[in-house]
XYZ file of C-alpha atoms in Angstrom:
677
model
C -15.326 -15.680 39.690
C -15.048 -19.047 38.699
C -15.200 -21.832 41.449
C -11.509 -23.296 41.357
C -13.004 -26.820 42.572
C -15.211 -27.043 40.081
C -12.316 -26.199 37.157
C -9.935 -28.626 39.073
C -12.571 -31.473 38.978
C -13.143 -30.719 35.321
C -9.162 -30.891 34.821
C -9.473 -34.576 36.255
C -11.966 -35.634 34.187
C -9.913 -34.192 30.971
C -6.906 -35.958 32.084
C -8.489 -39.342 31.721
C -8.554 -38.795 27.931
C -4.823 -38.907 27.763
C -3.053 -36.262 25.265
C -6.663 -35.201 23.778
C -7.097 -32.227 25.941
C -3.572 -31.667 27.581
C -0.270 -30.767 25.935
C 2.852 -33.014 26.432
C 3.791 -30.066 28.782
C 0.918 -30.341 30.904
C -1.024 -27.289 29.456
C -4.798 -27.767 28.707
C -6.122 -27.335 25.273
C -8.968 -25.190 25.997
C -9.862 -24.553 22.669
C -9.774 -28.353 21.916
C -12.234 -28.633 24.744
C -14.473 -25.953 23.530
C -14.481 -27.507 19.915
C -15.602 -30.745 21.396
C -18.100 -29.183 23.891
C -19.525 -27.245 21.081
C -19.757 -30.528 19.146
C -21.745 -32.600 22.236
C -18.522 -35.063 21.628
C -20.756 -38.276 23.392
C -17.743 -39.536 25.413
C -16.740 -36.139 26.840
C -20.325 -35.412 27.628
C -21.184 -38.785 29.289
C -17.829 -38.497 31.304
C -18.560 -34.825 32.358
C -22.027 -35.356 33.194
C -21.332 -38.633 35.551
C -19.559 -36.064 37.714
C -22.113 -35.249 40.562
C -20.768 -31.666 41.237
C -20.939 -30.759 37.313
C -23.827 -32.373 37.032
C -25.640 -30.359 39.709
C -23.913 -27.079 38.893
C -24.432 -26.891 35.233
C -28.042 -29.023 34.551
C -31.459 -27.681 35.145
C -34.519 -29.609 34.839
C -37.594 -28.143 32.680
C -40.665 -29.404 31.730
C -41.573 -29.919 27.951
C -44.978 -31.574 27.240
C -45.369 -32.721 30.960
C -42.101 -34.285 30.590
C -38.922 -33.264 32.897
C -35.793 -32.610 30.684
C -32.324 -31.957 31.908
C -30.716 -29.385 29.950
C -26.891 -29.034 29.985
C -25.700 -25.229 30.525
C -23.207 -25.518 28.059
C -22.741 -21.442 27.237
C -22.131 -21.107 31.150
C -19.419 -24.096 31.285
C -17.822 -22.828 28.415
C -17.063 -19.667 30.002
C -14.917 -21.522 32.511
C -12.606 -21.929 29.710
C -12.275 -18.191 28.382
C -11.939 -16.206 31.592
C -9.051 -17.358 33.401
C -5.446 -17.947 31.463
C -7.441 -16.923 28.726
C -6.668 -18.360 25.331
C -4.539 -21.031 24.004
C -2.682 -20.195 20.867
C -3.608 -23.272 18.833
C -6.971 -23.586 17.359
C -6.141 -26.741 15.124
C -5.332 -30.268 15.897
C -1.515 -29.732 16.384
C 0.080 -27.751 19.204
C 3.572 -27.261 18.443
C 4.343 -29.367 15.626
C 4.750 -28.663 11.968
C 4.629 -31.266 9.300
C 3.938 -32.026 5.552
C 0.667 -33.986 5.706
C -2.397 -35.248 3.530
C -5.543 -36.180 5.026
C -4.072 -36.003 8.543
C -1.506 -38.379 7.912
C 2.273 -37.621 7.732
C 4.322 -38.026 4.456
C 5.632 -41.245 5.837
C 1.984 -42.636 5.390
C 1.052 -41.274 2.092
C 2.285 -40.170 -1.385
C -0.035 -37.046 -1.301
C 1.622 -34.088 -0.064
C 0.015 -30.737 1.312
C 1.383 -28.139 3.918
C -0.323 -28.523 7.164
C 0.788 -26.233 10.225
C -0.620 -24.893 13.630
C -2.507 -21.793 13.154
C -3.114 -22.381 9.750
C -6.911 -21.568 10.165
C -6.377 -18.090 12.155
C -5.367 -14.535 10.988
C -1.859 -13.525 12.319
C -1.904 -9.783 12.887
C 1.650 -9.151 13.313
C 1.784 -5.252 13.574
C 4.686 -2.854 14.462
C 5.809 0.396 14.092
C 9.067 0.824 15.464
C 12.453 -0.715 14.007
C 13.534 -1.505 17.424
C 11.103 -3.509 18.769
C 11.894 -6.771 20.331
C 9.683 -9.977 20.883
C 8.275 -8.932 24.322
C 7.453 -5.268 22.976
C 5.692 -6.266 20.108
C 2.146 -5.390 20.170
C 0.684 -8.398 18.442
C 3.538 -10.171 16.328
C 2.440 -13.659 17.341
C -1.096 -12.734 17.883
C -3.442 -15.092 16.062
C -7.417 -14.773 15.853
C -9.914 -17.481 14.979
C -11.693 -17.263 11.361
C -14.959 -17.649 13.550
C -14.148 -14.154 15.728
C -13.305 -12.001 12.778
C -16.309 -9.685 11.784
C -14.588 -6.264 10.908
C -11.099 -7.070 10.814
C -10.955 -7.154 7.023
C -13.766 -4.894 6.085
C -12.538 -1.737 3.727
C -11.213 1.117 6.379
C -10.870 4.572 6.370
C -7.851 6.711 5.149
C -6.843 9.710 6.772
C -4.211 12.273 6.275
C -4.282 12.126 2.391
C -1.331 14.346 1.019
C -0.674 14.901 -2.683
C 3.029 14.938 -3.699
C 3.982 16.297 -7.186
C 6.689 18.751 -8.554
C 5.034 21.751 -7.414
C 4.532 20.057 -3.960
C 7.358 18.212 -2.961
C 6.301 18.626 0.511
C 2.950 17.312 -0.055
C -0.212 19.067 0.137
C -3.571 17.940 1.414
C -6.328 16.403 -1.180
C -9.835 15.514 -0.734
C -9.562 13.820 -4.324
C -8.303 10.339 -5.672
C -7.761 10.106 -9.231
C -5.919 6.751 -9.687
C -2.784 8.042 -8.567
C 0.397 6.083 -7.148
C -0.042 5.187 -3.581
C 1.891 5.206 -0.574
C -0.203 3.495 2.407
C 0.659 3.385 6.005
C -0.572 0.719 7.978
C -0.868 -3.232 8.570
C -0.569 -4.533 5.225
C -3.290 -7.353 5.555
C -5.696 -4.648 6.655
C -4.867 -2.324 3.451
C -4.776 -5.433 1.083
C -8.366 -6.150 1.911
C -9.399 -2.562 1.607
C -7.602 -2.260 -1.585
C -9.518 -5.641 -3.005
C -12.833 -3.137 -3.244
C -11.048 -0.984 -5.770
C -8.108 -2.873 -7.185
C -9.346 -6.594 -7.329
C -8.119 -8.048 -10.575
C -6.389 -5.061 -11.894
C -2.892 -5.014 -10.394
C -0.587 -6.595 -13.392
C 2.815 -7.235 -10.731
C 3.315 -8.005 -7.358
C 6.836 -7.812 -5.903
C 7.329 -8.529 -2.281
C 10.851 -8.944 -0.360
C 9.284 -10.978 2.807
C 10.654 -10.644 6.085
C 13.129 -14.121 6.101
C 12.561 -15.294 9.304
C 16.010 -15.662 10.516
C 16.175 -14.950 14.047
C 17.831 -11.671 13.473
C 17.339 -8.545 14.952
C 19.251 -6.237 12.129
C 16.527 -6.622 9.642
C 13.726 -3.590 10.237
C 10.796 -6.353 10.303
C 10.854 -8.704 13.461
C 12.455 -11.460 11.698
C 12.003 -13.556 14.955
C 8.771 -15.233 13.807
C 8.642 -19.075 15.071
C 8.067 -21.313 11.687
C 4.249 -21.812 12.198
C 3.371 -18.153 12.640
C 5.575 -17.056 9.795
C 3.765 -19.175 7.693
C 0.469 -17.842 8.655
C 1.564 -14.588 8.303
C 2.418 -15.176 4.448
C -0.834 -17.436 4.069
C -3.176 -14.656 4.940
C -1.408 -12.071 2.675
C -0.770 -14.381 -0.208
C -4.393 -15.049 -0.459
C -5.963 -11.633 -0.766
C -2.881 -10.659 -2.853
C -3.966 -13.452 -5.499
C -7.420 -12.077 -5.467
C -6.198 -8.686 -6.424
C -3.872 -9.735 -9.173
C -5.215 -9.365 -12.824
C -5.943 -12.290 -14.694
C -2.906 -11.907 -16.835
C -0.804 -10.885 -13.973
C 2.349 -12.347 -11.839
C 3.682 -12.413 -8.564
C 7.360 -12.503 -7.644
C 8.286 -13.476 -4.071
C 11.820 -12.967 -2.687
C 12.968 -14.927 0.308
C 15.930 -16.882 1.573
C 16.912 -20.604 2.164
C 15.372 -20.285 5.890
C 11.908 -20.258 4.336
C 11.821 -20.564 0.672
C 11.011 -24.319 0.480
C 8.098 -24.206 2.526
C 6.934 -21.118 0.960
C 6.809 -23.087 -2.313
C 4.604 -25.697 -0.726
C 2.688 -22.943 0.668
C 2.112 -21.021 -2.486
C 1.484 -23.967 -4.394
C -1.364 -24.919 -1.927
C -2.928 -21.091 -2.490
C -2.630 -20.252 -6.113
C -2.367 -23.738 -7.401
C 0.983 -25.715 -8.451
C 0.252 -25.487 -12.028
C 0.562 -21.544 -11.877
C 4.632 -21.797 -10.834
C 6.976 -20.577 -13.413
C 10.356 -20.423 -11.786
C 12.696 -20.113 -8.890
C 14.905 -17.794 -9.383
C 18.590 -17.566 -7.898
C 20.166 -14.084 -7.174
C 23.641 -13.723 -6.299
C 23.554 -11.334 -3.518
C 26.781 -11.201 -1.441
C 30.641 -12.015 -2.370
C 32.301 -14.895 -0.686
C 34.356 -12.622 1.562
C 34.081 -10.903 4.968
C 32.125 -12.374 8.176
C 30.882 -15.088 6.167
C 34.356 -16.707 5.769
C 34.139 -17.696 9.222
C 31.609 -20.361 8.321
C 33.598 -21.480 5.714
C 34.576 -24.790 7.832
C 30.973 -25.603 8.543
C 29.112 -25.148 5.204
C 29.134 -23.759 1.733
C 29.114 -19.819 2.083
C 25.928 -18.355 1.279
C 25.687 -16.058 -1.661
C 22.083 -16.378 -3.157
C 18.515 -15.652 -2.487
C 15.547 -17.161 -4.161
C 12.745 -15.472 -6.137
C 9.520 -17.506 -6.624
C 7.716 -16.771 -9.999
C 3.949 -17.325 -10.224
C 1.486 -16.255 -12.909
C -2.117 -16.723 -13.377
C -1.967 -17.455 -17.118
C 0.489 -17.542 -20.019
C -0.261 -14.632 -21.749
C 3.707 -13.930 -22.369
C 6.235 -11.433 -21.194
C 9.064 -9.315 -22.566
C 12.126 -11.419 -22.668
C 15.275 -9.579 -21.350
C 18.828 -10.216 -22.922
C 22.018 -9.393 -20.807
C 25.681 -8.907 -22.051
C 27.519 -11.992 -21.892
C 30.581 -12.277 -19.348
C 33.288 -12.376 -21.871
C 33.946 -11.276 -25.302
C 34.079 -13.686 -27.931
C 37.394 -13.096 -29.420
C 36.194 -14.673 -33.026
C 34.682 -11.267 -33.359
C 37.787 -9.415 -34.542
C 36.744 -7.989 -37.798
C 35.526 -4.225 -38.277
C 33.329 -2.461 -40.880
C 35.104 0.232 -41.444
C 33.010 3.254 -43.537
C 29.892 1.741 -41.981
C 27.572 4.339 -40.305
C 25.304 3.500 -37.462
C 22.489 4.853 -39.513
C 23.271 2.238 -42.255
C 23.734 -0.415 -39.582
C 20.084 0.340 -38.350
C 18.507 0.460 -41.368
C 20.131 -3.189 -41.919
C 18.403 -4.302 -38.630
C 15.295 -3.012 -39.698
C 15.202 -4.524 -43.353
C 16.355 -7.706 -42.327
C 13.489 -8.279 -39.941
C 10.989 -7.648 -42.707
C 8.738 -10.323 -44.030
C 8.973 -9.788 -47.707
C 12.689 -9.874 -48.767
C 12.483 -9.107 -52.775
C 15.144 -8.680 -54.945
C 14.526 -4.738 -54.874
C 15.126 -5.020 -51.042
C 18.260 -6.821 -51.165
C 19.803 -4.368 -53.501
C 18.982 -1.400 -51.185
C 20.921 -3.583 -48.391
C 23.771 -3.992 -50.953
C 23.965 -0.269 -51.264
C 24.383 0.236 -47.571
C 27.642 -2.148 -47.791
C 28.936 -1.165 -51.305
C 31.740 1.245 -49.827
C 32.845 -0.275 -46.749
C 36.107 -1.729 -45.702
C 37.227 -4.882 -43.420
C 40.000 -3.989 -41.082
C 41.106 -6.071 -37.811
C 39.765 -4.551 -34.411
C 42.997 -3.658 -33.171
C 43.788 -1.570 -36.205
C 40.386 0.300 -35.886
C 41.185 0.686 -32.315
C 44.314 2.435 -33.027
C 42.885 4.478 -35.646
C 40.052 5.627 -33.209
C 42.606 7.009 -30.845
C 39.938 6.242 -28.102
C 40.447 7.053 -24.312
C 38.622 3.675 -23.567
C 40.105 0.445 -22.720
C 40.072 -1.974 -25.451
C 37.513 -3.782 -23.605
C 35.081 -0.897 -23.599
C 35.613 0.403 -26.919
C 34.871 -3.168 -28.414
C 31.739 -3.203 -26.274
C 30.654 0.423 -27.694
C 31.513 -0.496 -31.284
C 29.928 -3.767 -31.373
C 27.323 -3.103 -33.921
C 30.035 -2.708 -36.412
C 32.470 -5.684 -35.729
C 31.716 -9.025 -36.900
C 32.800 -12.463 -37.598
C 32.358 -14.954 -40.281
C 30.577 -18.117 -40.022
C 30.770 -21.580 -42.360
C 27.497 -22.100 -43.956
C 27.236 -24.518 -47.160
C 23.432 -23.442 -47.681
C 24.292 -19.703 -47.623
C 27.319 -20.556 -49.928
C 25.017 -22.047 -52.425
C 22.831 -18.641 -52.528
C 26.184 -16.610 -52.641
C 27.450 -18.548 -55.629
C 24.542 -17.498 -57.927
C 24.827 -13.818 -56.726
C 28.220 -13.569 -57.135
C 28.186 -14.081 -60.750
C 26.437 -10.762 -61.175
C 27.855 -8.846 -57.997
C 31.472 -7.955 -57.456
C 30.883 -6.420 -54.152
C 32.817 -7.822 -51.150
C 29.922 -7.842 -49.287
C 26.477 -8.125 -50.372
C 22.747 -9.779 -49.361
C 21.063 -13.212 -50.084
C 17.774 -14.376 -49.624
C 16.793 -17.938 -48.560
C 14.016 -19.234 -50.693
C 13.477 -21.989 -48.086
C 12.697 -19.686 -45.263
C 12.654 -16.181 -46.960
C 15.471 -15.171 -44.291
C 18.112 -12.452 -45.187
C 21.704 -13.092 -44.764
C 24.976 -10.733 -45.589
C 27.885 -12.595 -46.997
C 31.329 -12.115 -47.405
C 32.221 -12.945 -51.002
C 36.006 -13.595 -50.729
C 35.440 -17.193 -49.884
C 36.857 -20.120 -51.539
C 34.372 -21.517 -54.128
C 36.100 -24.766 -54.008
C 35.557 -25.415 -50.253
C 31.995 -26.985 -49.278
C 31.362 -24.948 -46.443
C 33.538 -21.707 -46.355
C 33.178 -19.140 -43.851
C 30.911 -16.970 -45.743
C 27.967 -15.669 -43.558
C 28.419 -12.170 -41.490
C 27.169 -12.257 -37.907
C 27.464 -8.870 -36.018
C 28.686 -8.814 -32.446
C 26.114 -6.609 -30.929
C 23.415 -9.776 -31.866
C 25.907 -12.566 -30.411
C 27.418 -10.836 -27.474
C 23.806 -10.970 -25.573
C 21.971 -13.677 -23.995
C 18.540 -14.304 -22.667
C 18.682 -13.848 -19.101
C 17.669 -17.358 -17.067
C 16.736 -18.171 -13.939
C 20.213 -17.355 -12.190
C 21.075 -13.894 -11.968
C 24.908 -13.086 -11.048
C 24.937 -9.829 -12.883
C 23.679 -7.527 -10.728
C 25.541 -5.809 -8.168
C 24.112 -5.994 -4.375
C 26.915 -3.788 -2.765
C 27.068 -0.151 -2.079
C 23.138 0.319 -1.826
C 22.991 2.304 1.327
C 22.058 5.394 -0.149
C 20.438 4.610 -3.237
C 17.460 6.676 -3.964
C 19.361 9.625 -1.802
C 17.871 7.609 1.583
C 20.121 5.643 3.936
C 18.846 2.353 4.478
C 21.721 -0.126 5.432
C 19.916 -3.585 5.728
C 17.626 -5.420 3.346
C 17.615 -2.666 0.823
C 17.328 -4.479 -2.779
C 18.897 -2.753 -6.169
C 16.551 -0.721 -8.376
C 18.350 -2.723 -11.177
C 16.928 -6.090 -9.672
C 13.485 -4.687 -9.193
C 13.614 -3.152 -12.947
C 14.149 -6.301 -14.670
C 11.369 -7.733 -13.164
C 8.987 -4.728 -13.967
C 10.343 -4.676 -17.630
C 9.714 -8.590 -17.857
C 6.305 -8.852 -16.605
C 4.825 -5.645 -17.107
C 4.225 -2.753 -19.754
C 3.619 0.923 -19.402
C 0.908 2.223 -17.105
C 0.687 -1.317 -15.617
C 0.162 -1.454 -11.874
C 2.756 -2.640 -9.701
C 2.006 -3.382 -6.016
C 4.613 -4.039 -3.172
C 3.138 -4.517 0.214
C 6.347 -4.803 1.975
C 7.388 -1.773 0.667
C 10.436 -1.232 2.831
C 12.454 1.771 1.619
C 10.614 2.140 -1.519
C 12.737 0.596 -4.094
C 9.895 -1.008 -5.779
C 7.839 2.150 -5.865
C 10.820 4.084 -7.367
C 11.862 1.919 -9.941
C 8.207 1.456 -11.335
C 7.697 5.441 -11.352
C 11.064 5.559 -13.670
C 9.810 2.882 -15.826
C 6.489 4.486 -16.420
C 4.333 2.291 -14.424
C 1.549 2.795 -11.822
C 2.521 1.841 -8.425
C 1.095 0.993 -5.069
C 3.254 0.583 -2.153
C 2.127 -0.483 1.414
C 4.436 -0.096 4.626
C 3.698 0.090 8.291
C 6.867 1.112 9.958
C 7.246 4.731 10.905
C 10.896 5.260 9.827
C 10.432 3.456 6.551
C 7.508 5.188 5.702
C 9.319 8.269 5.994
C 11.922 6.976 3.679
C 9.678 6.272 1.124
C 7.872 9.655 0.885
C 11.328 11.444 0.679
C 12.665 8.831 -1.754
C 9.570 9.470 -4.072
C 9.758 13.185 -3.713
C 13.320 12.620 -4.840
C 12.158 10.770 -7.734
C 9.855 13.376 -8.768
C 11.734 16.392 -8.448
C 14.536 14.383 -10.636
C 17.439 14.871 -7.835
C 17.609 11.139 -7.869
C 20.221 10.456 -10.304
C 21.344 6.640 -9.220
C 19.889 3.541 -9.306
C 18.238 3.112 -12.860
C 18.013 6.796 -13.660
C 20.881 6.733 -15.851
C 19.816 3.724 -18.034
C 16.213 5.323 -18.347
C 17.555 8.948 -18.801
C 15.284 9.721 -15.841
C 14.533 13.638 -15.097
C 11.586 13.695 -12.827
C 8.046 14.206 -13.074
C 4.901 12.391 -11.799
C 3.218 12.607 -8.633
C 1.887 10.254 -5.727
C -0.642 10.098 -2.907
C 0.445 9.049 0.728
C -2.557 8.265 3.114
C -2.838 6.052 6.434
C -5.379 4.064 8.031
C -7.459 5.638 10.620
C -6.433 4.068 14.120
C -8.974 3.173 16.554
C -7.260 0.280 18.978
C -4.543 0.581 17.249
C -3.643 3.752 19.145
C -4.399 2.121 22.511
C -2.198 -0.365 21.340
C 0.867 1.977 20.806
C 0.240 3.657 24.348
C 0.102 0.153 26.006
C 3.429 -0.466 24.174
C 5.191 2.986 25.363
C 3.710 2.437 29.006
C 7.520 2.292 31.131
C 5.936 1.925 34.507
C 2.869 -0.061 36.082
C 1.440 3.376 37.110
C 1.499 4.718 33.225
C 0.075 1.285 32.116
C -2.842 1.157 34.604
C -3.603 5.008 33.586
C -3.826 3.860 30.058
C -6.036 0.955 30.916
C -8.264 3.184 32.705
C -8.306 5.781 29.790
C -9.452 2.868 27.594
C -12.389 1.601 29.715
C -13.471 5.555 30.253
C -12.876 5.944 26.385
C -15.065 2.959 25.458
C -12.186 0.923 23.958
C -12.970 -2.252 22.434
C -12.169 -5.171 24.500
C -12.621 -9.105 23.524
C -16.279 -9.917 24.535
C -14.904 -13.054 26.413
C -13.040 -10.796 28.925
C -14.071 -8.438 31.527
C -11.193 -6.131 31.949
C -12.096 -4.709 35.488
C -12.238 -7.930 36.713
C -8.950 -8.942 35.398
C -7.453 -5.748 36.992
C -8.734 -6.807 40.349
C -7.297 -10.412 39.473
C -4.551 -10.793 42.447
C -2.854 -13.175 39.788
C -2.825 -10.165 37.508
C -1.592 -7.845 40.133
C 1.266 -10.157 40.815
C 2.519 -9.969 36.938
C 5.645 -8.162 35.853
C 5.097 -5.037 33.796
C 5.999 -6.861 30.474
C 3.445 -9.801 31.059
C 0.758 -7.044 32.127
C 1.467 -5.160 28.909
C 1.200 -8.693 27.028
C -2.068 -9.425 28.596
C -3.563 -6.052 28.200
C -2.591 -6.264 24.406
C -4.149 -9.660 23.945
C -7.680 -8.792 25.023
C -7.937 -5.768 23.289
C -10.332 -6.296 20.462
C -8.493 -6.920 17.057
C -11.515 -6.384 15.172
C -11.304 -3.008 15.942
C -8.046 -1.704 15.479
C -8.625 0.794 12.684
C -12.264 2.628 11.873
C -13.752 0.962 9.175
C -15.176 2.782 5.793
C -18.949 1.635 7.170
C -18.255 3.828 10.405
C -18.230 6.914 8.126
C -21.947 7.040 8.732
C -21.340 7.805 12.351
C -21.471 11.493 13.539
C -19.196 10.532 16.272
C -16.611 9.244 13.666
C -17.034 12.106 11.213
C -16.228 14.507 14.137
C -12.841 12.735 14.332
C -12.143 13.430 10.595
C -11.762 16.539 8.469
C -14.230 17.443 5.755
C -10.867 16.607 3.539
C -10.613 13.037 5.042
C -14.246 12.192 4.301
C -14.053 13.688 0.808
C -10.941 11.602 0.074
C -12.665 8.490 1.193
C -15.651 8.733 -0.765
C -13.720 9.550 -3.968
C -11.405 6.625 -3.303
C -14.289 4.279 -2.638
C -16.098 5.578 -5.796
C -18.827 7.109 -3.586
C -18.427 10.798 -3.877
C -21.296 13.241 -3.583
C -22.476 14.735 -7.211
């Protein structure tokens, strides 16, 4: 037991340094003390060794080359700061402050801005397994680990319970082989990402993540009650490894709301480089109605969320068009007698580079026997059951208007002398472009309405960085799985996937949720990886993707892509080590149950933090006087976070192999490319 008199003496000496070693609340900054002791900071060492009690207790005289030398027993002295009260949360020069700084100076002192925050030099574990967990029950939501303490945490891990799902095995069948299949992985996403790096680094074309919004809300399945700095650390750790996994021509889309989006932008600029930023997309996510109306006198109503879009290079994407909001009433003429096949041929021929006279004649033949009537006349003749607006949309390929053009008139004037059709084509020698014209124009007009423009070419527009055309309501059962909060529409994810990837590309979502990204990627012919740690959401994903494979999922984008089912995926989970003990601690409902768990951990050889003697902690009167919640929190903290899951290198240990099936062992060797031949 540490001598309390020495600790009190040390504290009184440290107080002489003002706020250097104590927070504004009077809490000792133990890690700051340890850092300065490790650095043998002259002023601190001089003050400590000047005290007789400390000098006599922690120095020892040794003889070197016939000379007596005093040695300060630094390690023993530091132990005093690692036993009682255990650890401070901050490993940086700030304690509870966050700000934009450059070179240690705040932005009012410099024009160069970077994001600086507590915990930024640590790893935030943030694990959870239940939707209804609150702060006190989170196993280690706000747990930070200094980088110097990390050895096995981010090593590749063992996977167990590998199960393959396909049309013949919708309930899943155990597999011992991995052949680049689609993946659902259960486990802490930071740990999983580092395991995937060994296999997928530089291979993932697109990452989409819908991150915890940090809104102090309890209705989102991930606990959103992060404090600001730990949320940033949580994201920093994961974005750093995600960027490494991304292909050289890959992109990442990060979905967040106003609460953190601007800090997230600065964070990502620092991690990946500001030059890789492309857009901040605004997405309309709600209507101005309902509960939101109660805030109408306090602020503008919130309707949007944002998606940050970064890419590694400028290789190019697949531009997307959408229907305009309203019909341009100038498109009021209809080609009677024009077949869809004729229009398709016009579209194909008009795009050819060589617009010869022969090609022009071919096109003229397509329009030789067509007539022009108004759209209202055509609608009446069709006797369609559709509304006029819907009918116009479906017939936009043969609805047109005329546009004025002096240059096209000159071309038409020449051809009109030898062609008496009402509609014919002309070719511009200047740009070799093909135009369709209506020949009954006034020849005396300098710029008559002569050029034909088809409605289906002009009633669409390119998608910009403002998306207000995607329905975000009624999604609770999309994918045939019930999930009320936070679900994003397949149409939204589909737009991103179609824009930033191609057939067979790998899509990654490490906040997998209810499986929207995986389901959408599957239907669009992409390969995918989905990571999730919440039990209920993992179950939702497996059920949803089984529905996709069977073809029973007929909503979302299924109709648009004519989805009929097919494909497969593999489910696997990280092999728990200390993670299992964490669950037991969390589920203890009485002090007796907690004591039984801790004793089992001690007997079973659980891995504890090397700085803590757990048996002494249990005997400590201060610990015994704690509430159950505080005891659980402390035990969680002393569990070694490096040993949450078994590392792949542990498979060489026979004791570990005895915990695994032969199928598990074979699957891991196959996954990591080391299968026995």
